[in-house]
Short mmCIF file of C-alpha atoms in Angstrom, two decimals:
data_model
loop_
_atom_site.label_atom_id
_atom_site.label_comp_id
_atom_site.label_asym_id
_atom_site.label_seq_id
_atom_site.Cartn_x
_atom_site.Cartn_y
_atom_site.Cartn_z
CA MET A 1 85.09 65.46 -1.77
CA GLN A 2 83.90 69.33 -3.11
CA HIS A 3 86.26 71.92 -2.94
CA LYS A 4 85.15 75.69 -2.75
CA PHE A 5 86.87 78.12 -4.76
CA ALA A 6 88.10 81.09 -2.90
CA PHE A 7 89.25 84.93 -4.25
CA PRO A 8 92.30 85.86 -3.50
CA LYS A 9 91.88 88.88 -0.77
CA THR A 10 92.79 91.52 -2.95
CA TRP A 11 90.94 90.37 -6.13
CA VAL A 12 88.20 91.13 -2.66
CA ILE A 13 89.30 94.68 -2.35
CA VAL A 14 89.77 95.46 -6.28
CA ILE A 15 86.05 93.99 -6.58
CA ALA A 16 84.87 96.44 -4.33
CA LEU A 17 86.74 99.72 -5.34
CA LEU A 18 85.38 98.97 -9.06
CA ALA A 19 81.68 98.91 -7.53
CA THR A 20 81.59 101.96 -5.55
CA LEU A 21 83.44 103.90 -7.90
CA SER A 22 80.58 103.15 -9.74
CA LEU A 23 78.27 104.14 -7.63
CA LEU A 24 79.78 107.23 -6.63
CA SER A 25 80.27 107.92 -10.99
CA GLY A 26 75.87 106.91 -10.67
CA CYS A 27 75.61 109.69 -8.32
CA GLY A 28 77.41 112.57 -10.33
CA SER A 29 75.30 111.42 -13.45
CA THR A 30 72.72 112.27 -12.30
CA GLY A 31 73.50 115.21 -10.70
CA ARG A 32 73.53 118.45 -12.75
CA SER A 33 75.35 121.73 -12.60
CA PRO A 34 74.12 124.89 -12.47
CA ASN A 35 74.23 125.90 -16.01
CA GLU A 36 72.88 122.42 -16.70
CA ARG A 37 70.20 123.20 -14.39
CA ALA A 38 69.90 126.50 -16.11
CA SER A 39 69.10 125.15 -19.70
CA GLU A 40 65.39 124.56 -18.38
CA VAL A 41 64.78 128.02 -18.74
CA PRO A 42 64.98 128.58 -22.70
CA VAL A 43 61.58 126.48 -22.09
CA ASN A 44 60.00 128.14 -19.48
CA ILE A 45 60.50 131.91 -20.83
CA GLU A 46 58.51 129.99 -24.42
CA LYS A 47 56.07 129.84 -22.11
CA ALA A 48 55.99 133.23 -20.54
CA GLN A 49 56.04 135.37 -23.74
CA LEU A 50 52.93 133.07 -24.76
CA LYS A 51 51.20 133.91 -20.98
CA ASN A 52 52.35 137.79 -22.26
CA GLN A 53 50.74 137.84 -25.71
CA GLU A 54 47.29 135.76 -24.20
CA ALA A 55 47.66 139.12 -21.84
CA LEU A 56 47.75 141.86 -24.69
CA ALA A 57 44.94 139.70 -26.68
CA ARG A 58 42.58 139.77 -23.63
CA PHE A 59 43.24 143.32 -23.19
CA GLU A 60 42.25 144.10 -26.89
CA SER A 61 39.54 142.26 -26.56
CA GLU A 62 38.71 144.04 -23.74
CA LEU A 63 38.71 146.92 -25.37
CA ARG A 64 36.46 146.22 -27.71
CA LYS A 65 34.11 145.34 -25.46
CA LEU A 66 34.12 148.51 -23.63
CA ASP A 67 34.03 150.52 -26.87
CA ALA A 68 30.70 148.87 -27.93
CA ASN A 69 29.64 149.80 -24.23
CA TYR A 70 30.59 153.38 -24.68
CA GLN A 71 27.97 153.68 -27.89
CA ALA A 72 25.11 154.72 -26.48
CA ARG A 73 26.52 156.77 -24.33
CA PHE A 74 28.27 158.60 -26.63
CA SER A 75 25.51 159.10 -28.91
CA ALA A 76 23.74 160.50 -25.48
CA ALA A 77 25.87 162.87 -24.33
CA ALA A 78 25.68 163.96 -28.06
CA TYR A 79 22.12 164.39 -28.45
CA GLU A 80 22.44 165.85 -25.26
CA ALA A 81 24.63 168.55 -26.88
CA SER A 82 23.05 169.44 -29.62
CA ASP A 83 19.70 170.41 -27.73
CA LYS A 84 21.40 172.69 -25.93
CA ALA A 85 23.82 174.20 -28.43
CA ALA A 86 20.19 174.80 -30.23
CA GLU A 87 18.45 176.61 -27.45
CA ARG A 88 17.14 180.05 -28.04
CA GLN A 89 19.65 181.27 -25.11
CA THR A 90 22.49 179.30 -26.46
CA ILE A 91 21.78 180.53 -30.36
CA LEU A 92 21.64 184.01 -29.18
CA THR A 93 24.51 184.18 -26.96
CA THR A 94 26.74 182.96 -29.37
CA ILE A 95 25.93 185.15 -32.15
CA TYR A 96 27.04 187.79 -29.45
CA TYR A 97 30.50 186.55 -28.79
CA LEU A 98 31.01 185.40 -32.59
CA THR A 99 29.59 189.20 -33.59
CA LYS A 100 32.09 190.91 -30.57
CA ASP A 101 35.06 187.92 -31.83
CA LYS A 102 34.35 189.48 -34.94
CA LEU A 103 35.07 193.24 -33.78
CA ARG A 104 37.84 192.56 -31.43
CA GLY A 105 39.97 190.18 -32.74
CA GLY A 106 39.29 188.37 -29.70
CA ASP A 107 38.52 184.67 -28.80
CA GLU A 108 35.67 184.94 -25.99
CA THR A 109 33.47 182.81 -28.77
CA ASP A 110 35.72 179.52 -27.76
CA ALA A 111 35.42 180.09 -23.11
CA PHE A 112 31.79 180.64 -24.18
CA LEU A 113 31.36 177.62 -25.32
CA GLU A 114 33.14 175.90 -23.35
CA GLN A 115 31.62 176.73 -20.36
CA VAL A 116 28.16 175.63 -21.75
CA MET A 117 29.32 172.54 -23.81
CA GLY A 118 32.20 171.25 -21.88
CA PRO A 119 30.20 169.88 -18.35
CA VAL A 120 28.28 167.97 -21.47
CA LEU A 121 30.66 166.68 -24.04
CA LYS A 122 33.97 166.20 -21.30
CA PRO A 123 32.07 163.84 -18.56
CA VAL A 124 31.59 161.41 -20.98
CA VAL A 125 35.13 160.93 -22.27
CA ASP A 126 36.78 161.50 -19.37
CA SER A 127 34.58 158.47 -17.96
CA TYR A 128 36.01 156.47 -20.63
CA LEU A 129 39.61 156.84 -20.76
CA TYR A 130 39.20 156.26 -16.64
CA GLU A 131 37.68 152.35 -18.37
CA VAL A 132 40.49 152.16 -20.86
CA ASN A 133 42.87 153.20 -17.95
CA LYS A 134 41.86 150.11 -15.73
CA ILE A 135 42.42 147.56 -18.56
CA SER A 136 45.68 148.72 -19.10
CA ASN A 137 46.25 148.54 -15.46
CA ASP A 138 44.56 145.05 -15.84
CA LEU A 139 47.77 144.74 -18.44
CA GLU A 140 50.40 145.14 -16.55
CA ARG A 141 49.59 143.34 -13.69
CA ASP A 142 49.67 140.30 -16.27
CA LEU A 143 52.64 141.06 -17.46
CA ARG A 144 54.29 142.05 -13.79
CA ASN A 145 52.64 138.67 -12.34
CA THR A 146 54.39 136.41 -15.55
CA SER A 147 57.77 138.07 -14.87
CA ILE A 148 57.81 137.29 -11.69
CA ASP A 149 56.82 134.08 -11.95
CA PHE A 150 59.36 133.25 -15.02
CA ALA A 151 62.31 134.75 -12.46
CA THR A 152 60.83 133.04 -9.37
CA ASP A 153 61.14 129.33 -11.95
CA SER A 154 64.68 130.09 -12.79
CA ARG A 155 66.17 130.13 -9.69
CA SER A 156 64.02 127.61 -9.24
CA ALA A 157 65.92 125.38 -11.88
CA LEU A 158 68.87 126.66 -10.01
CA GLY A 159 67.29 124.15 -7.26
CA GLU A 160 67.14 127.42 -5.19
CA GLN A 161 64.05 127.83 -2.44
CA ILE A 162 62.21 131.30 -3.30
CA PRO A 163 60.45 132.76 -0.44
CA ASP A 164 56.92 133.43 -1.35
CA ALA A 165 57.06 137.04 0.48
CA LYS A 166 59.50 138.12 -2.69
CA LYS A 167 56.69 137.04 -4.93
CA MET A 168 54.15 138.54 -3.71
CA ALA A 169 56.06 141.34 -3.31
CA ALA A 170 54.94 142.10 -7.01
CA LEU A 171 51.66 141.90 -7.43
CA ARG A 172 50.81 145.37 -4.76
CA GLY A 173 50.95 147.43 -8.14
CA ASP A 174 53.76 150.02 -7.22
CA TRP A 175 56.66 149.70 -9.48
CA LYS A 176 59.25 150.01 -6.95
CA ASP A 177 57.57 146.87 -4.87
CA PHE A 178 57.75 145.03 -8.80
CA ASP A 179 61.45 146.18 -8.90
CA HIS A 180 62.41 145.05 -4.83
CA ALA A 181 61.07 141.42 -5.67
CA LEU A 182 63.23 141.48 -8.94
CA ALA A 183 66.29 142.70 -7.23
CA GLY A 184 65.55 139.81 -4.00
CA LEU A 185 65.23 137.02 -6.78
CA GLY A 186 68.84 138.57 -8.28
CA TYR A 187 67.08 140.14 -11.45
CA ARG A 188 68.10 144.06 -12.59
CA ALA A 189 65.41 145.56 -14.30
CA PRO A 190 65.99 149.29 -14.02
CA TYR A 191 64.10 150.45 -16.98
CA ILE A 192 60.52 148.75 -16.25
CA GLY A 193 59.62 151.97 -14.42
CA ALA A 194 56.05 152.91 -14.06
CA ARG A 195 53.31 152.86 -16.63
CA VAL A 196 52.21 155.77 -17.97
CA LEU A 197 48.92 156.84 -18.08
CA VAL A 198 46.95 157.73 -21.14
CA ASN A 199 46.01 161.48 -21.44
CA VAL A 200 43.49 162.72 -24.12
CA ASN A 201 44.98 165.08 -24.62
CA THR A 202 48.55 163.44 -25.57
CA ALA A 203 46.15 161.06 -27.32
CA VAL A 204 44.36 163.97 -29.44
CA GLY A 205 47.06 165.95 -30.10
CA SER A 206 45.17 168.97 -28.66
CA SER A 207 42.96 169.67 -25.73
CA VAL A 208 40.50 167.80 -25.57
CA SER A 209 38.45 170.88 -25.20
CA SER A 210 38.95 172.02 -28.90
CA ALA A 211 38.56 168.67 -30.96
CA LEU A 212 34.98 168.66 -29.29
CA VAL A 213 33.91 172.47 -28.83
CA GLY A 214 36.08 173.71 -31.80
CA PRO A 215 33.52 172.41 -34.70
CA LEU A 216 30.57 174.23 -32.91
CA LYS A 217 32.17 177.55 -33.04
CA ALA A 218 33.35 176.89 -36.75
CA ILE A 219 29.00 175.64 -37.50
CA ALA A 220 28.34 178.03 -35.80
CA THR A 221 29.71 180.69 -37.67
CA LYS A 222 28.84 179.36 -40.56
CA PHE A 223 25.03 179.15 -39.73
CA PHE A 224 25.14 183.13 -37.98
CA SER A 225 26.99 184.82 -40.56
CA LYS A 226 24.80 186.81 -41.60
CA SER A 227 23.63 187.59 -38.01
CA VAL A 228 26.74 188.54 -37.20
CA VAL A 229 27.23 190.84 -39.83
CA ARG A 230 23.79 193.05 -39.05
CA LEU A 231 24.39 192.30 -35.43
CA ALA A 232 27.56 194.40 -35.92
CA ALA A 233 26.29 197.28 -38.24
CA SER A 234 23.21 197.23 -36.09
CA ALA A 235 24.39 197.12 -32.39
CA SER A 236 25.37 199.85 -30.30
CA ALA A 237 29.23 199.57 -29.64
CA ALA A 238 28.96 199.98 -26.08
CA ILE A 239 27.02 196.89 -25.66
CA PHE A 240 30.38 194.68 -26.81
CA GLU A 241 32.46 196.71 -24.13
CA GLY A 242 33.11 194.47 -21.26
CA PRO A 243 30.85 191.82 -19.63
CA LEU A 244 27.57 191.82 -19.94
CA PRO A 245 25.07 190.28 -18.22
CA VAL A 246 23.21 186.96 -20.26
CA GLY A 247 19.94 188.60 -20.03
CA LYS A 248 21.29 191.99 -21.64
CA ILE A 249 23.33 189.94 -24.26
CA ILE A 250 19.86 188.63 -24.95
CA SER A 251 17.80 191.84 -25.16
CA ALA A 252 20.64 193.27 -27.38
CA VAL A 253 20.25 190.65 -30.10
CA SER A 254 17.14 189.62 -29.94
CA PHE A 255 16.08 191.98 -32.56
CA LEU A 256 17.68 190.08 -35.17
CA TRP A 257 14.78 187.56 -35.86
CA THR A 258 11.52 186.80 -35.01
CA GLY A 259 10.25 183.65 -33.69
CA TYR A 260 9.80 181.95 -36.17
CA GLU A 261 13.20 182.62 -38.71
CA LEU A 262 14.60 181.00 -35.22
CA ALA A 263 11.88 178.00 -34.93
CA GLN A 264 12.87 176.95 -38.56
CA LEU A 265 16.03 177.74 -38.03
CA GLN A 266 16.84 175.50 -34.50
CA PRO A 267 16.51 172.39 -36.50
CA THR A 268 18.51 172.65 -39.15
CA TYR A 269 21.55 173.54 -36.56
CA GLN A 270 20.64 171.07 -34.61
CA SER A 271 20.73 168.35 -36.49
CA GLU A 272 24.94 169.65 -37.47
CA VAL A 273 25.82 170.17 -34.43
CA LEU A 274 24.62 166.54 -33.79
CA ALA A 275 26.14 164.87 -36.62
CA SER A 276 29.56 167.51 -35.61
CA THR A 277 29.66 166.03 -32.03
CA LYS A 278 29.32 162.64 -33.24
CA THR A 279 32.42 162.70 -35.52
CA SER A 280 33.84 164.40 -32.70
CA PHE A 281 33.79 161.96 -30.15
CA ASP A 282 34.32 158.70 -32.58
CA SER A 283 37.77 160.68 -33.14
CA VAL A 284 38.92 161.60 -29.73
CA LYS A 285 37.71 157.65 -28.77
CA SER A 286 39.39 156.31 -31.34
CA GLN A 287 42.68 158.53 -30.78
CA ILE A 288 42.02 156.92 -27.15
CA ASP A 289 42.07 153.56 -28.19
CA LYS A 290 44.73 154.27 -30.41
CA SER A 291 46.97 155.07 -28.18
CA ALA A 292 46.35 152.51 -25.45
CA LYS A 293 46.85 149.85 -27.88
CA TYR A 294 50.05 151.44 -28.76
CA ALA A 295 51.53 151.92 -25.22
CA ALA A 296 50.13 147.76 -24.99
CA THR A 297 51.92 147.02 -26.89
CA GLU A 298 55.21 148.70 -26.22
CA ARG A 299 54.90 147.21 -22.64
CA VAL A 300 54.69 143.76 -23.86
CA ALA A 301 57.81 143.94 -25.65
CA LEU A 302 59.39 145.65 -22.99
CA PHE A 303 58.15 142.92 -20.47
CA ASN A 304 59.64 140.21 -23.03
CA LYS A 305 62.96 141.76 -23.16
CA LEU A 306 62.67 141.43 -19.61
CA LEU A 307 62.64 137.61 -19.75
CA LEU A 308 65.15 137.64 -21.93
CA ASP A 309 67.08 139.55 -19.61
CA ILE A 310 66.13 137.12 -16.95
CA ARG A 311 67.39 133.83 -19.02
CA ILE A 312 70.79 136.15 -19.25
CA GLN A 313 71.08 136.98 -15.69
CA ALA A 314 69.64 133.16 -14.77
CA ARG A 315 72.69 131.42 -16.57
CA LYS A 316 75.54 133.64 -14.97
#
């Protein structure tokens, strides 16, 4: 005859309690505290910082492409400027104003060259600067997007649900939208502000007109110094009183040269203007590039700081 073994009721109760405690303990071990969840953020920050560096590399690559694409345009503008400078009317009028400035101590030669040469020289610089700022804006957009992605991931690591609207608000370009989007995610970064566009005058260290036209006055002074002396000694002082029509200016100066003498001088003068203008363009373009690269590097450093701040704020 077989006997069934039976546990005392007290043992059954104890075993049930132990099983319950074990289940509760197991559930607790799979949960994560806020600090534990936030520990995922340092892993994400390396990816975000890498994205920022990749964005900077893309910017630099696009800047090199832009530089190559504009070589022909700068060269064409330099040839056009040298043709304009070597025209008979331009040369004779330049000599007139050089002489007037010498006698009166003014700077009307600069104003004349700016009036004549500015429309040839400045448009290509303005166009190049516009394109540089466009690719700078692309970099800014990438940096902001990465920051919002990282901020969103940081909140998600804490188990929070982030509305897409908060994230998309940062993609509209206005820095205030970006600032508000970060605030909506629970972060503050008042130092980001708006991106400052590259300014050609700041980049060059003077006005772009001075950088481009200034050397042309120096060349004209060198080439036409003897003519200036002759005109100052022989012409009536009346021709330097007040503004004169271009026709009278040319009539007053044309006696200095025969057509043959002018024809002999023009090619050499034109070649020197061409070489100088190409050098000036290269210098201006180089300064714009340098300024843009510096600004881009500074923005990447600032946004990397923002990533660190987001990580710190996520842990609080």
